[in-house]
């Protein structure tokens, strides 16, 4: 059997026309050469398509990056990423579910904050309303107190009933001097005085008044002392009132001097039974 193609030409010593031969190489030799070249080119093309360009692949290779999946395992180079992890990075699928859940959590947190703020605001409003009610009540009491201080003295029958109550409560009030008509007329425009303290009986009150006049003669010069009954909590007290003054400003000014001297003093309504110092 005789070899063919290039190998046959080398083995059998077939000559090319370049070397001067008579017969030359058959047409199958050229065809086999071209077929061999085409086969090699096709082989290289297939290899290039399958494996790619090694130089370009080396340049395109990126350093491995760890990726968390499940319990935090790290993906090594060359390990295919799990589908769940890749799906989390896509703008659709499970990533939408994760984003929606995060938004729901944020909305729930904001709603809880708003509810807490509303509860605190409601509590502050109720506390403020209670303070306003208490302030209104105090203002009403103060207005009533000033209306009593700046009001009229009252009818003579009211004064008589108060004097009768004083006599019935304190049997030893015989030494009280009842005011005459002149003093009543004067009280119509000199109705303010100084409250100098409360006492349990008339004797103690008169003694305190005498001591004050003796110790501070300049302070109480021209003033008279009155005993006024006040019922506080079911207990009867006697108020020592010094006066009279034409207006509350004069009484307040004299009270300031009395406090500077170490005495407790408050402007008061000048009404009561005059004390007899005899």
mmCIF file with all atom_site columns, C-alpha atoms in Angstrom, residues 67-70 75 79-90 92-95:
data_model
loop_
_atom_site.group_PDB
_atom_site.id
_atom_site.type_symbol
_atom_site.label_atom_id
_atom_site.label_alt_id
_atom_site.label_comp_id
_atom_site.label_asym_id
_atom_site.label_entity_id
_atom_site.label_seq_id
_atom_site.pdbx_PDB_ins_code
_atom_site.Cartn_x
_atom_site.Cartn_y
_atom_site.Cartn_z
_atom_site.occupancy
_atom_site.B_iso_or_equiv
_atom_site.pdbx_formal_charge
_atom_site.auth_seq_id
_atom_site.auth_comp_id
_atom_site.auth_asym_id
_atom_site.auth_atom_id
_atom_site.pdbx_PDB_model_num
ATOM 1  C CA . UNK A 1 67 ? -20.775 37.175 49.577 1.00 0.00 ? 67 UNK A CA 1
ATOM 2  C CA . UNK A 1 68 ? -23.098 36.393 52.466 1.00 0.00 ? 68 UNK A CA 1
ATOM 3  C CA . UNK A 1 69 ? -25.602 33.627 51.971 1.00 0.00 ? 69 UNK A CA 1
ATOM 4  C CA . UNK A 1 70 ? -27.766 31.980 54.540 1.00 0.00 ? 70 UNK A CA 1
ATOM 5  C CA . UNK A 1 75 ? -18.273 32.347 48.495 1.00 0.00 ? 75 UNK A CA 1
ATOM 6  C CA . UNK A 1 79 ? -17.831 28.841 43.376 1.00 0.00 ? 79 UNK A CA 1
ATOM 7  C CA . UNK A 1 80 ? -21.135 29.583 41.673 1.00 0.00 ? 80 UNK A CA 1
ATOM 8  C CA . UNK A 1 81 ? -23.258 32.042 43.615 1.00 0.00 ? 81 UNK A CA 1
ATOM 9  C CA . UNK A 1 82 ? -26.540 30.638 44.934 1.00 0.00 ? 82 UNK A CA 1
ATOM 10 C CA . UNK A 1 83 ? -29.636 31.684 43.085 1.00 0.00 ? 83 UNK A CA 1
ATOM 11 C CA . UNK A 1 84 ? -31.218 33.154 46.219 1.00 0.00 ? 84 UNK A CA 1
ATOM 12 C CA . UNK A 1 85 ? -28.282 35.537 46.730 1.00 0.00 ? 85 UNK A CA 1
ATOM 13 C CA . UNK A 1 86 ? -28.273 36.647 43.117 1.00 0.00 ? 86 UNK A CA 1
ATOM 14 C CA . UNK A 1 87 ? -32.002 37.137 43.216 1.00 0.00 ? 87 UNK A CA 1
ATOM 15 C CA . UNK A 1 88 ? -31.629 39.438 46.197 1.00 0.00 ? 88 UNK A CA 1
ATOM 16 C CA . UNK A 1 89 ? -29.561 41.818 44.077 1.00 0.00 ? 89 UNK A CA 1
ATOM 17 C CA . UNK A 1 90 ? -32.004 41.910 41.194 1.00 0.00 ? 90 UNK A CA 1
ATOM 18 C CA . UNK A 1 92 ? -37.446 42.148 40.913 1.00 0.00 ? 92 UNK A CA 1
ATOM 19 C CA . UNK A 1 93 ? -38.525 38.923 42.575 1.00 0.00 ? 93 UNK A CA 1
ATOM 20 C CA . UNK A 1 94 ? -37.539 38.394 46.162 1.00 0.00 ? 94 UNK A CA 1
ATOM 21 C CA . UNK A 1 95 ? -35.757 41.772 46.396 1.00 0.00 ? 95 UNK A CA 1
#
